[in-house]
Every structure is written in structure tokens, then in C-alpha cells.
Coordinates of C-alpha atoms in Angstrom, one line a residue:
Chain A
M1 CA 97.9 332.9 288.7
N2 CA 98.6 330.5 285.9
F3 CA 102.2 330.4 286.9
L4 CA 101.2 329.2 290.4
L5 CA 98.9 326.6 289.0
K6 CA 101.6 325.1 286.7
K7 CA 104.0 325.1 289.6
M8 CA 101.6 323.1 291.7
K9 CA 100.7 320.7 289.0
K10 CA 104.4 320.0 288.5
M11 CA 104.8 319.3 292.2
E12 CA 101.8 317.0 292.4
P13 CA 103.6 313.7 291.5
L14 CA 105.9 314.2 294.5
F15 CA 102.9 313.7 296.8
E16 CA 101.3 310.8 294.9
K17 CA 101.5 307.3 296.3
G18 CA 105.2 306.3 296.1
G19 CA 106.4 309.9 295.7
R20 CA 109.1 311.3 297.9
L21 CA 106.7 313.5 299.9
E22 CA 103.9 311.0 300.1
K23 CA 103.5 311.7 303.9
L24 CA 102.6 315.3 303.2
R25 CA 99.8 314.4 300.8
S26 CA 97.0 315.9 302.9
V27 CA 99.0 319.2 303.3
Y28 CA 99.4 319.5 299.5
D29 CA 95.7 318.6 299.0
G30 CA 94.8 321.2 301.5
F31 CA 96.7 324.0 299.9
A32 CA 95.8 323.0 296.3
T33 CA 92.0 322.9 297.0
F34 CA 92.3 326.1 299.0
L35 CA 93.8 328.0 296.1
Y36 CA 91.9 326.4 293.2
V37 CA 88.6 324.8 292.6
P38 CA 89.2 321.0 292.7
D39 CA 89.5 319.6 289.1
K40 CA 87.8 316.3 290.0
V41 CA 85.6 314.9 287.2
T42 CA 82.9 312.4 287.8
T43 CA 83.3 309.0 286.0
K44 CA 79.8 307.7 286.2
G45 CA 76.3 308.6 287.2
S46 CA 75.3 312.2 287.4
H47 CA 77.9 314.6 285.8
I48 CA 76.8 317.7 287.6
R49 CA 79.1 318.9 290.4
D50 CA 78.5 321.9 292.5
Y51 CA 81.5 324.2 292.9
M52 CA 80.0 325.3 296.2
D53 CA 82.1 322.7 298.1
M54 CA 82.9 322.9 301.7
K55 CA 85.8 325.3 301.2
R56 CA 83.7 327.9 299.4
T57 CA 81.0 327.6 302.1
M58 CA 83.5 328.2 304.9
I59 CA 85.1 331.2 303.1
I60 CA 81.6 332.8 302.8
V61 CA 81.1 332.4 306.6
V62 CA 84.5 334.0 307.2
I63 CA 83.6 336.9 304.9
A64 CA 80.3 337.2 306.8
L65 CA 82.3 337.5 310.0
M66 CA 84.3 340.5 308.7
P67 CA 81.8 343.3 309.7
A68 CA 81.7 342.0 313.2
L69 CA 85.5 341.7 313.3
L70 CA 86.0 345.2 312.0
F71 CA 83.5 346.7 314.3
G72 CA 84.9 344.7 317.2
S73 CA 88.4 346.1 316.6
Y74 CA 87.0 349.6 316.7
N75 CA 85.0 348.9 319.8
I76 CA 88.1 347.6 321.6
G77 CA 89.7 350.9 321.0
L78 CA 86.6 352.8 321.9
Q79 CA 86.1 351.0 325.2
H80 CA 89.8 351.5 326.0
T81 CA 89.6 355.3 325.6
R82 CA 86.5 355.4 327.7
A83 CA 88.0 353.3 330.5
F84 CA 91.3 355.2 330.6
G85 CA 89.9 358.7 330.0
I86 CA 91.7 359.2 326.6
I87 CA 90.0 362.0 324.7
D88 CA 92.1 362.7 321.7
W89 CA 92.0 359.5 319.7
T90 CA 90.5 359.5 316.3
L91 CA 88.3 356.7 314.9
M92 CA 91.4 355.3 313.0
N93 CA 93.4 355.4 316.2
M94 CA 90.8 353.3 318.0
F95 CA 90.5 350.9 315.1
W96 CA 94.2 350.2 314.8
F97 CA 94.7 349.9 318.5
G98 CA 91.9 347.3 318.6
L99 CA 93.0 345.4 315.5
L100 CA 96.6 345.1 316.9
K101 CA 95.2 343.8 320.2
L102 CA 93.0 341.3 318.4
L103 CA 95.6 340.1 315.9
P104 CA 97.5 337.9 318.4
L105 CA 94.3 336.2 319.4
I106 CA 93.5 335.3 315.8
I107 CA 97.0 334.1 315.1
V108 CA 97.2 331.9 318.2
S109 CA 93.7 330.5 317.4
Y110 CA 94.7 329.6 313.9
V111 CA 98.2 328.3 314.6
V112 CA 97.2 326.0 317.4
G113 CA 93.9 324.8 315.8
L114 CA 95.3 324.3 312.3
G115 CA 98.4 322.7 313.7
I116 CA 96.3 320.1 315.4
E117 CA 94.2 319.6 312.3
F118 CA 97.2 319.1 310.1
I119 CA 98.7 316.5 312.5
A120 CA 95.4 314.7 312.8
A121 CA 95.0 314.6 309.1
Q122 CA 98.5 313.2 308.6
I123 CA 98.0 310.5 311.2
R124 CA 94.6 309.4 309.7
G125 CA 95.5 309.9 306.1
H126 CA 92.5 312.2 305.7
E127 CA 92.3 315.3 303.7
I128 CA 92.8 318.4 305.8
N129 CA 89.4 319.6 306.9
E130 CA 88.4 323.1 306.2
G131 CA 86.1 323.3 309.1
Y132 CA 88.7 325.0 311.2
L133 CA 88.8 328.1 308.9
V134 CA 85.6 329.3 310.4
T135 CA 86.1 328.0 313.9
G136 CA 89.5 329.7 314.1
M137 CA 87.9 333.0 313.2
L138 CA 84.9 332.5 315.5
I139 CA 87.0 331.8 318.6
P140 CA 88.8 335.2 318.9
L141 CA 85.5 336.9 318.3
I142 CA 83.8 335.3 321.3
M143 CA 86.6 335.9 323.7
P144 CA 87.1 338.8 326.0
I145 CA 90.0 340.9 324.6
D146 CA 92.3 340.5 327.6
V147 CA 92.3 336.7 327.7
P148 CA 95.9 335.4 328.1
L149 CA 97.2 333.8 325.0
W150 CA 98.3 330.6 326.6
M151 CA 94.7 330.1 328.0
L152 CA 93.4 330.6 324.5
A153 CA 95.8 328.1 323.1
V154 CA 94.8 325.5 325.8
S155 CA 91.1 326.0 325.1
V156 CA 91.6 325.8 321.3
A157 CA 93.6 322.5 321.8
F158 CA 90.9 321.1 324.0
A159 CA 88.1 322.1 321.7
V160 CA 89.8 320.7 318.6
I161 CA 90.9 317.4 320.2
I162 CA 88.2 316.6 322.7
G163 CA 85.4 318.5 320.9
K164 CA 86.1 317.4 317.4
E165 CA 88.9 315.0 316.5
I166 CA 87.9 312.2 318.8
F167 CA 84.5 312.1 317.2
G168 CA 86.1 311.8 313.8
G169 CA 86.9 315.4 312.7
T170 CA 84.9 317.9 310.8
G171 CA 81.3 317.0 310.3
M172 CA 81.2 314.4 313.0
N173 CA 81.4 316.6 316.1
I174 CA 78.4 316.8 318.5
L175 CA 79.2 320.2 319.9
N176 CA 80.1 323.4 318.2
P177 CA 84.0 323.6 318.5
A178 CA 84.2 327.4 319.0
L179 CA 81.6 327.3 321.8
T180 CA 83.4 324.3 323.3
A181 CA 86.5 326.4 323.5
R182 CA 84.7 329.2 325.1
A183 CA 82.9 326.9 327.6
F184 CA 86.2 325.3 328.5
L185 CA 87.7 328.7 329.3
F186 CA 84.6 329.8 331.1
F187 CA 84.7 326.9 333.5
S188 CA 88.4 326.6 333.7
Y189 CA 89.5 330.2 334.3
P190 CA 86.3 332.0 335.3
G191 CA 88.4 334.9 336.6
W192 CA 89.3 335.8 333.0
M193 CA 85.9 335.1 331.5
T194 CA 83.5 336.8 333.8
G195 CA 83.3 340.0 335.8
D196 CA 83.5 343.7 335.1
K197 CA 87.1 344.1 334.0
V198 CA 87.9 341.4 331.4
W199 CA 85.8 343.0 328.6
I200 CA 88.0 346.1 328.2
E201 CA 91.6 346.0 327.1
G202 CA 94.0 346.9 329.9
L203 CA 91.6 346.8 332.9
M204 CA 92.8 343.4 334.1
N205 CA 96.3 344.8 334.5
G206 CA 95.2 347.6 336.6
G207 CA 94.8 351.2 335.6
G208 CA 91.7 352.8 334.3
I209 CA 89.6 355.7 335.8
D210 CA 88.5 355.2 339.3
A211 CA 85.0 353.8 339.7
F212 CA 84.8 353.0 336.0
S213 CA 82.7 349.9 335.5
G214 CA 83.3 347.7 332.5
A215 CA 80.3 345.5 333.1
T216 CA 78.4 344.1 330.2
P217 CA 74.7 345.1 329.9
L218 CA 73.7 341.7 331.2
A219 CA 75.8 342.0 334.3
V220 CA 74.5 345.5 334.8
A221 CA 71.0 344.3 334.6
K222 CA 71.7 341.6 337.1
L223 CA 73.6 343.7 339.7
D224 CA 72.5 347.3 339.4
G225 CA 68.9 346.7 338.2
I226 CA 67.5 347.1 334.7
G227 CA 67.1 350.9 335.1
H228 CA 70.9 351.2 334.6
L229 CA 71.0 349.5 331.2
P230 CA 72.6 351.3 328.3
S231 CA 70.1 352.6 325.7
A232 CA 68.8 350.2 323.1
M233 CA 70.5 352.2 320.4
D234 CA 73.9 351.8 322.0
M235 CA 73.4 348.0 322.3
F236 CA 72.1 347.8 318.7
I237 CA 75.1 349.7 317.3
G238 CA 77.5 347.9 319.7
T239 CA 79.4 350.6 321.6
I240 CA 79.2 348.5 324.8
P241 CA 81.6 346.2 326.7
G242 CA 81.4 342.6 325.7
S243 CA 83.2 339.8 323.8
V244 CA 85.1 341.1 320.8
G245 CA 82.6 340.3 318.0
E246 CA 79.3 340.0 319.9
T247 CA 78.5 343.6 320.7
S248 CA 77.3 345.1 317.4
V249 CA 74.0 343.8 316.3
I250 CA 74.2 345.8 313.0
A251 CA 77.5 344.3 312.0
I252 CA 76.2 340.8 312.8
L253 CA 73.0 341.5 310.8
I254 CA 75.2 342.4 307.7
G255 CA 76.9 339.0 308.2
A256 CA 73.5 337.4 308.5
L257 CA 72.4 339.0 305.3
I258 CA 75.4 337.5 303.5
L259 CA 74.7 334.1 304.9
L260 CA 71.1 334.2 304.0
V261 CA 71.6 335.5 300.4
T262 CA 74.1 332.8 299.7
G263 CA 72.0 330.2 301.4
V264 CA 74.8 329.2 303.7
G265 CA 73.0 330.0 306.9
S266 CA 69.6 328.5 307.7
W267 CA 66.8 331.1 307.9
R268 CA 64.7 328.6 309.7
I269 CA 67.0 328.5 312.7
M270 CA 67.5 332.3 312.8
L271 CA 63.8 333.0 312.6
S272 CA 62.6 330.4 315.1
M273 CA 65.4 331.3 317.5
T274 CA 64.4 335.0 317.4
L275 CA 60.8 334.2 317.9
G276 CA 61.6 331.7 320.7
A277 CA 63.6 334.3 322.7
L278 CA 61.0 337.0 322.0
G279 CA 58.1 334.8 323.0
M280 CA 59.8 333.7 326.2
G281 CA 60.8 337.3 327.0
L282 CA 57.2 338.5 326.5
L283 CA 55.8 335.6 328.6
L284 CA 58.2 336.6 331.4
N285 CA 57.2 340.3 331.1
V286 CA 53.6 339.4 331.5
A287 CA 53.8 336.5 334.0
G288 CA 57.2 336.8 335.7
T289 CA 57.9 338.1 339.1
G290 CA 61.1 339.8 340.1
E291 CA 62.8 342.7 338.5
Y292 CA 65.0 340.7 336.1
T293 CA 62.0 339.2 334.3
Q294 CA 60.8 342.7 333.4
I295 CA 63.6 343.4 330.9
P296 CA 61.8 344.3 327.7
A297 CA 61.6 341.2 325.5
Y298 CA 63.4 342.8 322.5
Y299 CA 66.4 343.7 324.8
H300 CA 67.2 340.0 325.0
L301 CA 67.8 340.0 321.2
I302 CA 70.3 342.8 321.3
M303 CA 72.1 342.1 324.6
G304 CA 75.1 339.9 325.1
G305 CA 75.9 337.2 322.6
F306 CA 72.4 336.4 321.4
A307 CA 72.7 337.8 317.9
F308 CA 76.2 336.5 317.3
G309 CA 75.3 333.1 318.6
M310 CA 72.1 332.9 316.6
V311 CA 73.7 333.9 313.3
F312 CA 77.1 332.1 313.5
M313 CA 76.8 329.4 316.1
A314 CA 73.3 328.0 316.2
T315 CA 73.2 327.7 312.4
D316 CA 76.4 325.6 312.3
P317 CA 75.2 322.9 309.8
V318 CA 77.1 320.1 311.6
T319 CA 75.7 320.5 315.1
A320 CA 72.2 321.9 314.3
A321 CA 69.2 319.8 313.5
Q322 CA 69.2 318.5 310.0
T323 CA 65.5 318.2 309.1
N324 CA 63.6 321.4 308.2
T325 CA 60.9 320.8 310.9
G326 CA 63.7 319.9 313.3
K327 CA 65.4 323.2 312.6
F328 CA 62.3 325.2 313.7
I329 CA 62.1 323.2 316.9
Y330 CA 65.8 323.4 317.5
G331 CA 65.9 327.2 317.0
A332 CA 62.9 327.9 319.0
L333 CA 64.1 325.8 322.0
T334 CA 67.5 327.5 321.8
G335 CA 65.9 330.9 322.0
I336 CA 63.7 329.9 324.9
M337 CA 66.7 328.4 326.7
V338 CA 68.8 331.5 326.3
V339 CA 66.2 333.7 328.0
I340 CA 65.5 331.1 330.8
I341 CA 69.2 330.7 331.6
R342 CA 69.7 334.5 331.6
V343 CA 66.7 335.3 333.8
F344 CA 66.6 332.3 336.2
N345 CA 70.2 331.3 336.7
P346 CA 71.8 333.6 339.3
A347 CA 75.3 332.3 338.5
Y348 CA 75.4 333.0 334.7
P349 CA 74.3 336.4 333.4
E350 CA 74.7 335.2 329.8
G351 CA 72.9 332.1 328.5
T352 CA 73.6 332.0 324.8
M353 CA 76.7 329.8 325.0
L354 CA 75.1 327.2 327.3
A355 CA 71.8 327.2 325.5
I356 CA 73.3 326.5 322.1
L357 CA 75.6 323.8 323.5
L358 CA 72.7 322.2 325.3
M359 CA 70.6 322.2 322.1
N360 CA 73.5 320.8 320.1
V361 CA 73.3 317.8 322.3
F362 CA 69.5 317.5 321.7
A363 CA 69.6 318.1 317.9
P364 CA 70.0 314.4 316.9
L365 CA 67.1 313.6 319.2
I366 CA 64.9 316.2 317.6
D367 CA 65.8 314.9 314.1
H368 CA 65.0 311.3 315.2
Y369 CA 61.5 312.2 316.3
V370 CA 60.9 314.4 313.2
V371 CA 61.9 311.5 310.9
N372 CA 59.9 309.0 313.0
A373 CA 56.8 311.2 312.9
N374 CA 57.1 311.5 309.1
I375 CA 57.4 307.7 308.8
K376 CA 54.3 307.2 311.0
R377 CA 52.3 309.7 309.0
R378 CA 53.1 308.1 305.7
L379 CA 52.5 304.6 307.0
K380 CA 49.1 305.7 308.0
R381 CA 48.5 306.8 304.4
V382 CA 49.6 303.4 303.1
R383 CA 47.3 301.5 305.5
T384 CA 44.2 303.5 304.7
A385 CA 44.7 303.2 300.9
Chain B
M1 CA 90.8 268.3 344.1
E2 CA 94.0 266.6 345.0
Q3 CA 95.8 268.2 342.1
N4 CA 94.6 271.6 342.8
E5 CA 95.9 271.5 346.4
K6 CA 99.4 270.9 345.1
E7 CA 99.2 274.0 343.0
P8 CA 101.7 276.6 344.3
L9 CA 100.2 279.7 345.9
L10 CA 101.4 282.0 343.1
S11 CA 101.0 279.9 340.1
A12 CA 100.9 281.4 336.6
K13 CA 97.1 281.2 336.7
N14 CA 96.9 283.0 340.0
I15 CA 99.4 285.7 338.9
K16 CA 97.1 286.3 336.0
L17 CA 94.1 286.8 338.4
L18 CA 96.2 289.5 340.0
R19 CA 97.6 291.1 337.0
N20 CA 94.8 291.1 334.3
P21 CA 92.5 293.5 336.1
L22 CA 95.3 296.0 336.2
G23 CA 95.6 296.2 332.5
Q24 CA 93.6 294.4 329.8
D25 CA 90.7 293.5 332.0
N26 CA 90.6 296.7 334.0
P27 CA 87.3 297.1 335.9
I28 CA 87.0 300.9 335.0
T29 CA 88.5 301.3 331.6
V30 CA 87.5 297.9 330.0
Q31 CA 84.5 296.7 332.0
V32 CA 83.4 300.2 332.7
L33 CA 82.2 299.4 336.2
G34 CA 82.6 301.6 339.3
I35 CA 82.7 304.8 337.3
C36 CA 80.5 306.8 339.8
S37 CA 83.0 306.8 342.6
A38 CA 85.8 307.4 340.2
L39 CA 84.2 310.7 339.4
A40 CA 83.5 311.6 343.0
V41 CA 86.6 311.0 345.0
T42 CA 89.4 311.9 342.5
V43 CA 89.6 315.7 343.1
K44 CA 92.6 315.1 345.4
M45 CA 95.1 312.2 345.5
K46 CA 94.8 311.5 349.2
P47 CA 91.1 310.6 349.3
A48 CA 91.6 308.6 346.1
I49 CA 94.3 306.5 347.8
V50 CA 92.3 305.9 350.9
M51 CA 89.3 305.0 348.8
T52 CA 91.5 302.5 346.9
I53 CA 92.7 300.8 350.1
S54 CA 89.1 300.7 351.5
V55 CA 87.8 299.0 348.3
M56 CA 90.7 296.6 348.4
V57 CA 90.0 295.5 351.9
V58 CA 86.2 295.2 351.4
L59 CA 86.5 293.4 348.1
A60 CA 89.3 291.0 349.1
V61 CA 87.7 290.0 352.4
S62 CA 84.1 289.7 351.0
N63 CA 85.5 287.6 348.2
V64 CA 87.2 285.2 350.6
V65 CA 84.1 285.0 352.8
I66 CA 81.7 284.3 349.9
A67 CA 84.2 281.8 348.4
A68 CA 84.4 279.9 351.7
L69 CA 80.6 279.9 352.0
R70 CA 79.9 279.3 348.3
E71 CA 78.7 275.8 348.7
K72 CA 76.5 276.6 351.7
I73 CA 74.6 279.6 350.2
P74 CA 71.2 278.7 348.7
G75 CA 71.2 279.9 345.1
R76 CA 67.9 281.9 345.5
I77 CA 69.1 284.2 348.3
R78 CA 72.7 284.5 347.3
I79 CA 72.5 288.2 346.3
I80 CA 71.2 289.0 349.8
V81 CA 73.9 287.0 351.5
Q82 CA 76.5 288.8 349.3
L83 CA 75.1 292.1 350.2
V84 CA 75.1 291.4 353.9
V85 CA 78.8 290.4 353.7
I86 CA 79.7 293.6 351.7
A87 CA 77.6 295.8 354.0
T88 CA 79.3 294.4 357.1
M89 CA 82.8 295.0 355.6
V90 CA 81.9 298.5 354.5
I91 CA 80.6 299.4 358.0
I92 CA 83.8 298.1 359.5
V93 CA 86.0 300.1 357.1
D94 CA 83.8 303.2 357.6
Q95 CA 84.0 303.0 361.4
F96 CA 87.8 302.4 361.1
L97 CA 88.3 305.5 359.0
K98 CA 86.1 307.6 361.3
A99 CA 88.2 306.5 364.3
F100 CA 91.7 306.7 362.8
A101 CA 91.5 309.1 359.8
F102 CA 88.7 311.4 360.6
D103 CA 89.7 314.2 358.1
V104 CA 89.9 311.9 355.1
S105 CA 86.7 310.2 356.2
K106 CA 85.0 313.6 356.2
Q107 CA 86.3 314.3 352.7
L108 CA 85.1 311.0 351.4
S109 CA 81.7 311.6 353.2
V110 CA 79.1 309.2 351.9
F111 CA 81.3 307.6 349.3
V112 CA 82.7 305.1 351.7
G113 CA 79.2 304.0 352.5
L114 CA 78.4 303.9 348.9
I115 CA 81.1 301.2 348.3
I116 CA 78.2 298.9 348.9
T117 CA 76.7 299.9 345.6
N118 CA 80.0 299.8 343.7
C119 CA 79.3 297.6 340.7
I120 CA 82.7 296.0 340.9
L121 CA 82.0 294.4 344.2
M122 CA 78.8 292.6 343.3
G123 CA 80.3 291.7 339.9
R124 CA 83.3 290.0 341.4
L125 CA 81.3 288.2 344.1
E126 CA 78.7 286.9 341.7
A127 CA 81.1 286.1 338.8
F128 CA 84.2 284.9 340.6
A129 CA 83.9 284.1 344.3
M130 CA 80.7 282.0 343.8
A131 CA 82.6 279.6 341.6
N132 CA 86.2 279.6 343.0
K133 CA 88.1 278.7 346.1
P134 CA 89.1 281.3 348.8
W135 CA 92.7 281.9 347.8
P136 CA 92.1 282.6 344.0
S137 CA 89.1 284.7 345.1
F138 CA 91.3 286.7 347.5
L139 CA 93.8 287.4 344.6
D140 CA 91.0 288.3 342.3
G141 CA 89.6 290.7 344.8
L142 CA 93.0 292.3 345.3
G143 CA 93.6 292.5 341.6
N144 CA 90.3 294.1 340.7
A145 CA 90.4 296.6 343.5
G146 CA 94.0 297.3 342.4
G147 CA 92.9 297.9 338.9
Y148 CA 90.2 300.2 340.1
G149 CA 92.6 302.0 342.4
L150 CA 95.2 302.4 339.7
I151 CA 92.8 304.4 337.5
L152 CA 91.6 306.3 340.5
I153 CA 95.1 307.3 341.4
I154 CA 96.0 308.3 337.8
V155 CA 92.9 310.4 337.4
S156 CA 93.3 312.0 340.8
F157 CA 97.0 312.8 340.0
F158 CA 96.1 314.8 336.9
R159 CA 93.1 316.4 338.5
E160 CA 95.0 317.5 341.6
F161 CA 98.1 318.6 339.6
L162 CA 96.2 320.6 337.0
G163 CA 93.3 321.7 339.1
S164 CA 94.9 322.6 342.4
G165 CA 98.6 322.8 341.4
S166 CA 99.7 320.2 344.0
I167 CA 100.6 316.6 344.3
M168 CA 99.5 314.8 347.5
G169 CA 98.8 318.2 349.0
F170 CA 102.3 319.5 348.2
P171 CA 102.1 322.7 346.3
V172 CA 104.3 321.8 343.3
M173 CA 103.2 324.6 341.0
E174 CA 103.8 327.3 343.7
K175 CA 107.3 326.0 344.5
L176 CA 108.1 326.0 340.8
G177 CA 107.0 329.6 340.7
V178 CA 104.9 329.3 337.5
Y179 CA 102.2 331.5 339.0
N180 CA 104.5 334.5 338.6
F181 CA 104.5 333.9 334.8
G182 CA 100.7 334.1 334.7
Y183 CA 99.9 330.4 335.1
E184 CA 96.6 329.7 336.7
D185 CA 95.1 326.5 338.0
N186 CA 92.4 325.0 335.7
G187 CA 89.2 325.3 337.6
M188 CA 87.4 322.8 335.4
M189 CA 89.7 319.9 336.5
I190 CA 88.0 320.1 339.9
L191 CA 84.5 319.7 338.4
P192 CA 83.2 316.2 337.9
P193 CA 83.0 316.3 334.1
M194 CA 86.7 316.5 333.8
A195 CA 87.0 313.2 335.7
L196 CA 84.9 311.6 333.0
I197 CA 87.0 313.2 330.3
T198 CA 90.2 312.1 332.0
V199 CA 88.9 308.5 332.3
G200 CA 87.9 308.7 328.6
L201 CA 91.4 309.8 327.7
I202 CA 92.9 306.9 329.6
I203 CA 90.6 304.5 327.8
W204 CA 91.7 306.1 324.5
V205 CA 95.4 305.7 325.4
Q206 CA 94.9 302.1 326.5
R207 CA 93.0 301.1 323.4
S208 CA 95.5 302.6 321.0
R209 CA 98.2 300.7 322.7
N210 CA 96.3 297.4 322.9
K211 CA 94.3 296.9 319.7
S212 CA 92.6 293.8 320.9
L213 CA 90.5 295.9 323.3
I214 CA 88.8 297.7 320.4
E215 CA 85.3 296.4 320.0
T216 CA 84.2 295.4 316.5
K217 CA 80.5 295.6 315.9

């Protein structure tokens, strides 16, 4: 490792102001801080610097995504064998099949997204932002496996340029970029993002056993009635059709544990979002009319993208509420919105994506009122004294 | 007054009235007026072009009428007088479209009638025609409607091309055969939000080319 460090130090003057490769300064910076902890030293004021900078934070989120990614790969293979009536595949067969199908999505997502980030950083003379490390991994995990690669590339470009760069890059965006990409695909090419076939590798190109339905549990509940839902155990483990990373609640919970232990993810948002969805689900169970309202409340937590959205999307520190009280309000409202969209909107069986995007927009407003309430409370104290 | 009458019809000042609204003083991208109809009628190019012509006729004629009457209109009721003139023109255009271009008129539906509420019209009548002679007012009306129409046509070009794969109803994408390679039309371009984003992108391009338009706080 020392060898590499020496090599990089030797190259550094090239990228300094006036050096030959000055234009590529942000590229060098990006790689150097990616490989090594930055050696910046403070010159005045407090001399304590936290090594937990943005890059480490992002890497932890990527690590937390791994269980969902690995299980997702296995599940792609599993669903494929079920749909095509293959009986002699071992677990490893399924896993490798899925991983090889998933890999192109990951590569396209990173190449397009990072490419745009690099160009934007060069134009603006910024450092390269690490934010895309997570976004680039999230995007393939919330896509249906059969999505055409060019559509993925277009949606990634849209999300990074319109969703992020025009607001000023990482940390300035209003909407979660990964969900922006998904929403763009969802409204642009609905044929590839909804329906019974897109969730299982190979079904869109024809084939598969006759009368095999690849519908997700949410679509099943809406079309066939809630009596046809898969068992809660299947949904919890994740052996059901769905977007790549969203199906397995167990794998996502392992990721959540990593985020909570390291303090990267906000427990306030996760807790309040769970309670919000659970509360709204229970309310509908008691007071709602119509079959769809009678889905057991806890089913909402294990169906569709709720768990994945809660752990990895809603907790995004940039787009969520910033104040602690605000986080509770933001999380609870997101949970409530998920259930409302799922139950009452006939067009969209899944509500997690839209609920989180909607609350992203409201997060600054929530913060504003939380801060104002605090100011009012303290002013009162001053006046009485 | 004597000097002004000797001024040639298309003097530099008058040319400016015609040209400025197309670029650096564009009603949509710079003044941000008339956005609502820009979102509504830009799914296809044909209605956008018809809309442009309609607004051009209404605005130019109303401008001339108000400019001619400007010294006779009592200040306190001028808004009502302006509205009556615009409404008259809009009804004439609407009836004309219904008689001679029924299909397009159906596509535009209420939006022809809603020209009355287009912010650009009241803005020009109040800000320009009330203080200028008929001929400059006529040019100003043409220029502003032209600037409005220019953006409308650019937006509708992209929305129709990417959203429906055609230009002026001619199926370009199909003739190119790109559907065979797995290309699909972008359904979101047909939805209103994409019109807003397209206008936003045009504003972005315009401001990065013309730095003087960037507001400083």
C-alpha cells in the first residue's frame, strides 16, 4: 500500500495549479481521497477532525446494501427457475445466474452516473462528489431485472442532471436521485416498470410456463383479492417477484442494523415510518370499507418496497428532514402516505416511491415549522422572565 | 410629433421592438409569463403552431386598438376596456378556428378561450399599448407573441419528437426503424411536468449563453 501512496504523492504536483494536468485536479482528488483518508490538517480553531467524512459514510451505506444485493441475485435465479419450470438448478446456479444478470445494470448505472458527475465536477472546478457511490448502487436494486439498459442509462442521466446537478450537486438536491431515476422510468416507460412480467428475468421476451403469473404481492392483492397473497413468511424472506433488492425484508434488516450501529441511518425516521404505516394500516383495518383496506396492517411493512425505501431511501440525510422532531414527523407522514397511496389509488399498486418523493418535497417545510416553533417557545420563556 | 412621423416604418428602434421579445426579453423564458398555456398546448406541434398564430393575431390587433384609443380611455376603467377588446378578438379567433380548422380547435379545446387570461396580453396592453402609438404597438404585439410562439414551438418539437416519435404528425421514428432496436417513446414527455422541465432547460441554455440575464440578488 505504501508503494501506491508514494506513487500518488509523486503525481500530486502535476495536478496542482499550474501543473500539466491541472484540468484533471478533481479526478485526482476523487481517487486520492477514495483510496486514503485525506491528510488535511486544521490550521486554527478546533484541531479535532472526524475521519468519518462523506466517503466513509457512503461506503458504509454501500456495505449495508450488500445483503439485499446478494439475496436479490439469488432471487432473480429462483424466480427464473420457477417461471420457466427449471428444477435441477442448485442454489449456486441461481445465485450466479442472477448476479450475471444484475451486473450489467450496476455497470451501466455507475458508468453513466459517475461519468456525468466527473464532467460536472470538471466544469465547476468542484471536488468529485461521493454521493453517487450510493445512488449508483441503489438504482439497480430498485429496478425490475428486465429493464432495457438504454432506458436505465437515460433515467440515470435524467436523475443526475435534472434531479441533482442543476440544484448544485450532492447535498443540494431536493429529491432522492435514485428514486428520481425510478420515477422517471415509471412514468416514461410504464410498460417496463409495471405489470406481471417485468419482475422476472426472461418473461418480457416471451417464454415461461403457461399461465404463470409473475405479479408482485401488491398487484396480486389488487387484482385477485387479498386471499391470494403469498404467505407472510415468503414475503419476509423475500422469495417473491419484485424489484431486485426490495423483496427480502431479512436482508434489508441486516443492512438497517449496520446503518443503525454505525449511526449513519436515522433511527427516528425508520421508527416513525414503521409506526406511521402500521397505524394507518390498523386504522384502515378497523374503519375502512372495501376488500383492499382489509390487508393485515403488518403486511404493508413486508410487501413491496416499503422496507427498502424506509431503510435506504427515506433516511437519505440530504433529502430527509434535518431536525430531530422534524424527522419523526417526516417519517410518520411518509409511512402514512405509503399506505394511503397503496390502498386508495387504483392506478399504482405500490406507493413507497411516490410517498418518499412527496415527503422529500415537504421536508424543508417541516423543518421550517419545527425551527419556528422552537424559536416561539424560547421567546416566550424570555418574555416571562 | 413632427419628428416622429418622419421616422421610417422599420427604424432601428422599431426593429428592436420586434426582435427583443424573441431573445433577451422573451415573455416565457425571461419574464416568465404565459407559462400555463405553454404547458397545455405543447404535446404536439400542430396545436402549438395554431396557438401561436392565434395569440399573434389577438395580441397584435388588441395592441393596435388600445394604442389608437389610448388617449380616450379613462384611466379608472382601462382594465375593463382592455379586457373587452381582448375578449372580442379571442371570440373572433375561436369562431374562426371552429369554422375553418375544427380538428385543431377541438384539440386546443378551452385553451383558445383562455387566451383572455394569458398574462402576456394584459401585460403588453397595460405596459406598452397604453403609452405608444399604434404602429410600434403592432410591432410589439407581433414580437411578444412571436417570442411566446417560438418557445411553444421549440417545446412542442421536443415533446412530440421524444414523446410520440413524430414531427408535425409525420412518424419520423417509425420511418427510421428505431423501434426494431428496442427504442420506445418516452411516455413522460406527453405529461405536463415535462413541458415545465423542457421550458426550464431552455431557460438554462439561454442564461448560460447570455450572462446578463442571470439575476444577482
